[in-house]
Amino acid sequence: MTPIRPELQPELARYRSDYPILAHSVYMNSNSMGAMPRQAADALQKYTDDWAGEGVEVWPHWLDVMRDTADSAARFLNAPPGQTILNQNVAYFQAAIASCLEYSKAKNRVVVESLQFPNVLYVWDRFTDLGAELALVPSDDGMTIPTERMLEAIDERTAIVPLSHGIYVSGALQDITAITRRAHEVGALVMVDVYQTAGAVPIDVAEWDADIVVGGSHKWLCGGPGTAFMWMKPEVRERLRPRLVGWMGHQDPFAFEAPPIRFADDHRHFLAGTPSIPAYYVARAAYENLHEIGVPRIRAHNLALCQRIIDRAQAAGLVVHSPLDHERRTGFVAVDFAGSEEASKRLIDERYKLDWRPNCGLRLGPHFYNTEAEVESMMDRIVALAGRA
């Protein structure tokens, strides 16, 4: 497929003043951690004002903040309100879902790509003690997992497929719809991790037909750490009962009843202990700019800048460790060369914000607040440093 060449949107530069780090840095590491919006400070001040003014009586308002933040996150998934919950991180959600399953020998396989983020693999590996069989689908190139290979790995023994929308080492997108279709043919659940894509790639949970979608806020959503979210089909939610529980998952959390837990009769029964309320204030404020712009516009601007990164890297003879077809890639481009790890340290010292990963190289993730001039400046330095390696 011929790569598309979307148009740049220079009018997005008006948002740059909302991100203080852009005044003194070329920030292209939103694939790892988005730039902090100035609204985060205002949100934290609002949190402390609410707490100081109301004391313990602030809890009903805090629950409203949780609901509003969850529903705002759901908009990035094109999911209905009232079906998404928050927690501190995706590892908890993975473990909560894993705790619902029985792992009978007839249906105990967990099919997952070998290039899955290790955080997720750590969780599922621990459930092998309870009978889960972890089936890692291999990669030939360290960048992609062939869809056909994922489909072949899913059989009648498969209980769940916890996969990534975007592979973290390369930015390669997976065919979620095809994988979900195959999993449902054998009665398996599908849980999609969108941490690498939410806010940068349009997502539609209804189109995917996935059962569960999890993600978090500190990458493209610029919401900082501490806010992860999980959407689940209502019919799936009704039949799953987690063994990882907490008082917030009780039908009446302020009743403080003795066990056994009386699960909330809605999506809240997957909540756990005391939530990270300050993080939710920040995330709610951070989402506002992205909703105002819209993910399709963010995607078009990102792809135009990514194309320039690819063009410059290829012209200089550097390795592009990401798919070249825009429709198969998330929001970053991985560029590699001999000595790239040391080059990344030099670049960071010079206030070029990016990251480096083994078997990947430099990951460059331009966002809506980045400009073509910034891409050219960063690529000038990368090409120069590669020439000295």
Coordinates of C-alpha atoms in Angstrom, one line a residue:
M1 CA 0.0 0.0 0.0
T2 CA 1.3 3.4 -0.9
P3 CA 1.9 5.6 2.2
I4 CA -0.5 8.5 2.5
R5 CA 0.9 12.0 3.0
P6 CA -1.5 13.9 5.3
E7 CA -1.3 17.7 5.4
L8 CA 0.4 19.4 8.3
Q9 CA -1.9 21.6 10.5
P10 CA 0.2 24.6 11.5
E11 CA -2.8 26.2 13.3
L12 CA -2.3 23.6 16.0
A13 CA 0.7 25.6 17.1
R14 CA -1.7 27.8 19.1
Y15 CA -1.8 25.1 21.8
R16 CA 1.9 25.2 22.4
S17 CA 1.6 27.8 25.1
D18 CA -0.3 25.3 27.2
Y19 CA 2.8 23.0 27.5
P20 CA 5.6 24.8 29.4
I21 CA 8.4 22.4 28.4
L22 CA 8.1 23.5 24.8
A23 CA 9.5 26.9 25.6
H24 CA 13.0 25.3 26.1
S25 CA 12.9 21.8 24.6
V26 CA 12.1 20.0 21.4
Y27 CA 9.7 17.5 23.0
M28 CA 9.0 14.4 20.9
N29 CA 8.6 11.8 23.5
S30 CA 4.8 11.8 23.8
N31 CA 4.9 8.1 23.0
S32 CA 6.6 7.6 26.3
M33 CA 5.2 10.4 28.4
G34 CA 3.3 13.4 27.1
A35 CA 4.3 17.0 27.9
M36 CA 2.6 18.3 31.0
P37 CA -0.2 20.8 30.3
R38 CA -0.2 24.0 32.4
Q39 CA -3.8 23.0 33.3
A40 CA -2.3 20.2 35.5
A41 CA -1.2 22.8 38.1
D42 CA -4.6 24.4 38.2
A43 CA -6.2 20.9 38.5
L44 CA -4.0 20.0 41.5
Q45 CA -4.8 23.3 43.1
K46 CA -8.5 22.6 42.6
Y47 CA -8.0 19.2 44.3
T48 CA -6.3 20.7 47.3
D49 CA -8.9 23.5 47.5
D50 CA -11.7 20.9 47.5
W51 CA -10.0 18.8 50.1
A52 CA -9.1 21.8 52.3
G53 CA -12.6 23.2 52.1
E54 CA -14.7 20.1 52.6
G55 CA -12.5 17.6 54.5
V56 CA -13.9 14.1 54.6
E57 CA -17.3 15.4 53.2
V58 CA -15.5 15.9 49.9
W59 CA -15.8 12.1 49.0
P60 CA -19.1 12.4 47.1
H61 CA -17.5 15.1 44.9
W62 CA -14.4 13.0 44.4
L63 CA -16.6 10.2 43.2
D64 CA -18.1 12.6 40.7
V65 CA -14.6 13.5 39.5
M66 CA -13.8 9.7 39.0
R67 CA -17.0 9.3 37.0
D68 CA -16.4 12.4 34.9
T69 CA -12.8 11.5 34.2
A70 CA -13.7 7.9 33.3
D71 CA -16.4 9.1 30.9
S72 CA -14.0 11.6 29.3
A73 CA -11.4 8.8 28.8
A74 CA -14.2 6.7 27.2
R75 CA -14.6 9.3 24.5
F76 CA -11.1 8.3 23.2
L77 CA -12.5 4.8 22.7
N78 CA -15.8 6.0 21.2
A79 CA -17.4 4.1 24.1
P80 CA -20.7 5.0 25.8
P81 CA -20.6 6.9 29.1
G82 CA -21.0 4.9 32.3
Q83 CA -19.1 1.8 31.2
T84 CA -15.5 2.8 32.0
I85 CA -13.6 2.8 35.3
L86 CA -10.3 4.1 36.6
N87 CA -7.4 2.7 38.5
Q88 CA -3.7 3.5 39.0
N89 CA -2.3 1.3 36.2
V90 CA -3.0 -1.3 33.5
A91 CA -1.1 -4.0 35.4
Y92 CA -3.9 -3.9 38.0
F93 CA -6.6 -4.3 35.4
Q94 CA -4.8 -7.1 33.7
A95 CA -4.5 -8.9 37.1
A96 CA -8.1 -8.3 37.9
I97 CA -9.3 -9.8 34.7
A98 CA -6.8 -12.7 35.1
S99 CA -8.3 -13.3 38.6
C100 CA -11.7 -13.9 37.1
L101 CA -10.7 -17.0 35.0
E102 CA -10.7 -20.6 36.1
Y103 CA -8.0 -22.1 33.9
S104 CA -9.4 -25.5 33.4
K105 CA -7.2 -27.7 31.4
A106 CA -9.7 -27.7 28.5
K107 CA -9.6 -23.9 28.3
N108 CA -6.5 -22.4 30.0
R109 CA -4.5 -20.8 27.2
V110 CA -3.5 -17.1 27.3
V111 CA -2.5 -16.2 23.7
V112 CA -0.4 -13.0 23.6
E113 CA 2.2 -11.5 21.3
S114 CA 5.8 -12.1 22.3
L115 CA 6.4 -8.4 21.7
Q116 CA 3.9 -7.4 24.4
F117 CA 5.1 -4.9 26.9
P118 CA 6.8 -6.9 29.7
N119 CA 4.6 -5.3 32.3
V120 CA 1.7 -7.3 30.9
L121 CA 3.6 -10.5 30.5
Y122 CA 4.8 -10.4 34.1
V123 CA 1.2 -10.4 35.2
W124 CA 0.0 -13.3 33.1
D125 CA 3.1 -15.3 33.8
R126 CA 2.3 -15.4 37.5
F127 CA -1.1 -17.0 36.7
T128 CA 0.7 -20.0 35.3
D129 CA 0.9 -21.1 38.9
L130 CA -2.9 -21.4 38.9
G131 CA -3.0 -23.4 35.6
A132 CA -2.8 -20.8 32.9
E133 CA -0.7 -21.7 29.9
L134 CA 1.0 -18.7 28.4
A135 CA 1.3 -19.0 24.6
L136 CA 3.7 -16.4 23.2
V137 CA 3.2 -15.7 19.5
P138 CA 6.7 -15.2 18.0
S139 CA 8.0 -12.4 15.8
D140 CA 10.4 -12.9 12.9
D141 CA 11.7 -9.3 12.7
G142 CA 11.4 -8.0 16.2
M143 CA 9.0 -5.4 14.9
T144 CA 5.7 -7.1 14.0
I145 CA 3.6 -10.2 14.7
P146 CA 1.9 -11.6 11.6
T147 CA -1.8 -11.5 12.0
E148 CA -2.1 -15.0 10.5
R149 CA 0.2 -16.3 13.2
M150 CA -2.0 -14.7 15.9
L151 CA -5.1 -16.3 14.3
E152 CA -3.4 -19.7 14.1
A153 CA -2.4 -19.6 17.8
I154 CA -6.0 -19.0 19.0
D155 CA -7.8 -22.4 19.4
E156 CA -10.6 -24.0 21.4
R157 CA -8.2 -24.1 24.4
T158 CA -7.8 -20.3 24.5
A159 CA -9.4 -18.5 27.4
I160 CA -8.3 -15.0 26.6
V161 CA -6.2 -13.0 24.2
P162 CA -4.7 -9.9 26.0
L163 CA -3.0 -8.1 23.1
S164 CA -1.7 -4.6 22.3
H165 CA -3.2 -2.4 19.7
G166 CA 0.3 -1.0 19.0
I167 CA 3.5 -2.9 19.6
Y168 CA 5.7 -0.8 21.9
V169 CA 9.1 -1.5 20.3
S170 CA 8.1 -0.6 16.8
G171 CA 4.8 1.2 16.8
A172 CA 3.3 -1.5 14.5
L173 CA -0.5 -1.7 14.7
Q174 CA -2.3 -5.1 15.1
D175 CA -5.5 -6.1 13.3
I176 CA -7.7 -6.1 16.3
T177 CA -10.9 -6.8 14.4
A178 CA -9.6 -9.9 12.8
I179 CA -8.0 -11.2 16.0
T180 CA -11.2 -10.6 17.9
R181 CA -13.3 -12.3 15.3
R182 CA -11.2 -15.4 15.6
A183 CA -11.1 -15.4 19.4
H184 CA -14.9 -15.1 19.6
E185 CA -15.2 -18.1 17.2
V186 CA -13.7 -20.3 20.0
G187 CA -15.4 -18.6 22.9
A188 CA -12.3 -16.7 24.1
L189 CA -12.2 -13.2 25.6
V190 CA -10.2 -10.4 24.0
M191 CA -8.6 -7.6 26.1
V192 CA -6.9 -4.8 24.1
D193 CA -4.2 -2.6 25.6
V194 CA -4.4 0.9 23.9
Y195 CA -1.8 2.6 26.1
Q196 CA 0.4 3.1 23.0
T197 CA -2.4 4.5 20.8
A198 CA -5.1 6.3 22.8
G199 CA -5.1 9.9 21.9
A200 CA -3.0 9.4 18.8
V201 CA -5.0 6.9 16.8
P202 CA -8.8 6.8 16.3
I203 CA -10.3 3.9 18.3
D204 CA -13.8 2.5 18.1
V205 CA -14.6 -0.3 20.6
A206 CA -17.9 -1.2 18.8
E207 CA -16.0 -1.6 15.5
W208 CA -13.5 -3.9 17.1
D209 CA -16.1 -5.9 19.0
A210 CA -13.4 -6.4 21.7
D211 CA -14.6 -7.5 25.2
I212 CA -12.3 -5.3 27.3
V213 CA -10.1 -2.3 26.5
V214 CA -7.5 -0.9 28.9
G215 CA -5.2 2.1 28.6
G216 CA -3.6 4.9 30.5
S217 CA -3.1 8.6 30.5
H218 CA 0.6 9.5 30.7
K219 CA 1.5 9.0 27.0
W220 CA -0.4 10.7 24.1
L221 CA -3.2 11.8 26.5
C222 CA -0.7 14.0 28.5
G223 CA -2.5 13.2 31.7
G224 CA 0.5 12.1 33.8
P225 CA 0.9 8.8 35.7
G226 CA -1.7 7.4 38.1
T227 CA -4.8 7.3 35.8
A228 CA -5.5 4.0 33.9
F229 CA -8.9 3.2 32.5
M230 CA -10.9 0.0 31.6
W231 CA -13.9 -0.3 29.4
M232 CA -15.8 -3.6 29.2
K233 CA -18.9 -4.8 27.4
P234 CA -21.8 -4.8 29.9
E235 CA -22.6 -8.4 29.1
V236 CA -19.1 -9.5 29.8
R237 CA -19.0 -7.4 33.0
E238 CA -22.1 -9.2 34.3
R239 CA -20.5 -12.6 34.2
L240 CA -17.0 -11.8 35.5
R241 CA -16.2 -11.7 39.2
P242 CA -12.7 -10.6 40.1
R243 CA -10.7 -12.1 43.0
L244 CA -8.8 -8.8 43.3
V245 CA -11.2 -6.7 45.2
G246 CA -11.4 -3.6 47.4
W247 CA -13.9 -1.4 49.2
M248 CA -14.6 0.8 46.2
G249 CA -16.0 -2.3 44.3
H250 CA -18.7 -2.8 46.9
Q251 CA -22.3 -2.0 46.1
D252 CA -22.3 0.5 49.0
P253 CA -18.6 1.3 49.7
F254 CA -19.4 3.5 52.7
A255 CA -21.5 0.7 54.4
F256 CA -18.2 -1.0 55.5
E257 CA -19.9 -4.4 55.6
A258 CA -18.1 -7.6 56.6
P259 CA -17.1 -10.1 53.9
P260 CA -18.1 -11.5 51.5
I261 CA -18.1 -8.5 49.3
R262 CA -21.4 -7.5 47.8
F263 CA -20.3 -6.5 44.3
A264 CA -21.5 -3.3 42.8
D265 CA -24.2 -4.1 40.2
D266 CA -22.5 -2.0 37.5
H267 CA -19.1 -1.5 36.1
R268 CA -17.8 -0.3 39.5
H269 CA -17.4 -3.8 40.8
F270 CA -13.9 -3.9 39.1
L271 CA -12.8 -1.0 41.3
A272 CA -10.4 -1.8 44.1
G273 CA -9.0 0.1 47.1
T274 CA -8.8 3.9 47.7
P275 CA -8.3 5.6 44.3
S276 CA -5.6 8.1 43.3
I277 CA -7.9 11.1 43.2
P278 CA -5.3 13.8 42.5
A279 CA -4.2 12.0 39.3
Y280 CA -7.8 12.0 38.1
Y281 CA -8.1 15.7 38.5
V282 CA -5.0 16.1 36.4
A283 CA -6.1 13.6 33.7
R284 CA -9.6 15.2 33.4
A285 CA -8.0 18.6 32.7
A286 CA -5.4 17.2 30.3
Y287 CA -8.0 15.6 28.1
E288 CA -9.7 18.8 27.3
N289 CA -7.3 20.0 24.6
L290 CA -7.3 16.7 22.9
H291 CA -11.1 16.5 22.9
E292 CA -11.2 20.1 21.5
I293 CA -8.8 19.2 18.6
G294 CA -10.1 15.7 18.0
V295 CA -8.1 12.5 17.5
P296 CA -8.5 12.4 13.7
R297 CA -6.9 15.9 13.4
I298 CA -4.1 14.8 15.8
R299 CA -3.5 11.7 13.8
A300 CA -3.3 13.6 10.5
H301 CA -0.7 16.0 11.9
N302 CA 1.3 13.3 13.5
L303 CA 1.5 11.2 10.3
A304 CA 2.7 14.2 8.3
L305 CA 5.5 14.8 10.8
C306 CA 6.3 11.1 11.0
Q307 CA 6.6 11.0 7.2
R308 CA 9.3 13.7 7.4
I309 CA 11.2 11.7 10.0
I310 CA 11.1 8.6 7.7
D311 CA 12.2 10.6 4.7
R312 CA 15.1 12.2 6.5
A313 CA 16.2 8.9 8.1
Q314 CA 16.1 7.0 4.9
A315 CA 18.0 9.7 3.0
A316 CA 20.7 9.4 5.6
G317 CA 20.9 5.6 5.4
L318 CA 19.5 5.1 8.9
V319 CA 17.4 2.0 9.8
V320 CA 13.7 2.7 10.3
H321 CA 12.6 0.1 12.8
S322 CA 8.8 0.9 12.3
P323 CA 6.3 0.1 9.6
L324 CA 6.5 2.6 6.7
D325 CA 2.8 2.2 5.9
H326 CA 1.0 4.8 8.0
E327 CA -2.0 2.6 8.4
R328 CA 0.1 0.0 10.1
R329 CA 1.9 2.3 12.6
T330 CA 1.1 4.1 15.8
G331 CA 2.3 7.7 16.5
F332 CA 6.1 7.2 16.7
V333 CA 8.9 6.2 14.3
A334 CA 11.9 4.2 15.6
V335 CA 15.2 5.2 14.0
D336 CA 18.3 3.2 14.7
F337 CA 22.0 3.2 13.8
A338 CA 25.3 2.1 15.4
G339 CA 25.8 4.1 18.6
S340 CA 22.2 5.2 18.9
E341 CA 22.0 4.7 22.6
E342 CA 24.9 7.1 23.2
A343 CA 23.4 9.5 20.7
S344 CA 20.2 9.5 22.7
K345 CA 22.0 10.6 25.8
R346 CA 23.6 13.5 23.9
L347 CA 20.3 14.5 22.4
I348 CA 18.6 14.5 25.8
D349 CA 21.5 16.7 27.3
E350 CA 20.8 19.1 24.5
R351 CA 17.1 19.3 25.4
Y352 CA 15.9 17.1 22.5
K353 CA 13.3 14.9 24.4
L354 CA 13.0 11.3 23.0
D355 CA 13.7 7.8 24.3
W356 CA 15.8 4.8 23.3
R357 CA 14.8 1.1 23.5
P358 CA 16.9 -2.0 22.9
N359 CA 16.4 -3.6 19.5
C360 CA 14.5 -0.5 18.5
G361 CA 16.7 2.6 18.7
L362 CA 15.5 6.2 19.0
R363 CA 11.7 6.5 19.3
L364 CA 10.4 9.8 18.0
G365 CA 6.8 10.6 18.7
P366 CA 5.6 14.0 17.5
H367 CA 2.3 15.2 18.8
F368 CA -0.2 17.9 17.9
Y369 CA 2.0 20.6 19.6
N370 CA 5.1 19.8 17.6
T371 CA 6.1 21.7 14.4
E372 CA 7.8 20.8 11.2
A373 CA 10.7 23.0 12.2
E374 CA 11.2 21.0 15.3
V375 CA 11.3 17.7 13.3
E376 CA 13.9 19.2 11.0
S377 CA 16.0 20.4 13.9
M378 CA 15.9 17.0 15.7
M379 CA 16.7 15.1 12.5
D380 CA 19.6 17.4 11.7
R381 CA 21.2 16.5 15.1
I382 CA 20.4 12.8 14.7
V383 CA 21.9 12.6 11.3
A384 CA 25.0 14.5 12.5
L385 CA 25.4 12.2 15.5
A386 CA 24.9 9.1 13.4
G387 CA 27.7 10.3 11.1
R388 CA 30.1 10.4 14.0
A389 CA 29.2 7.0 15.4

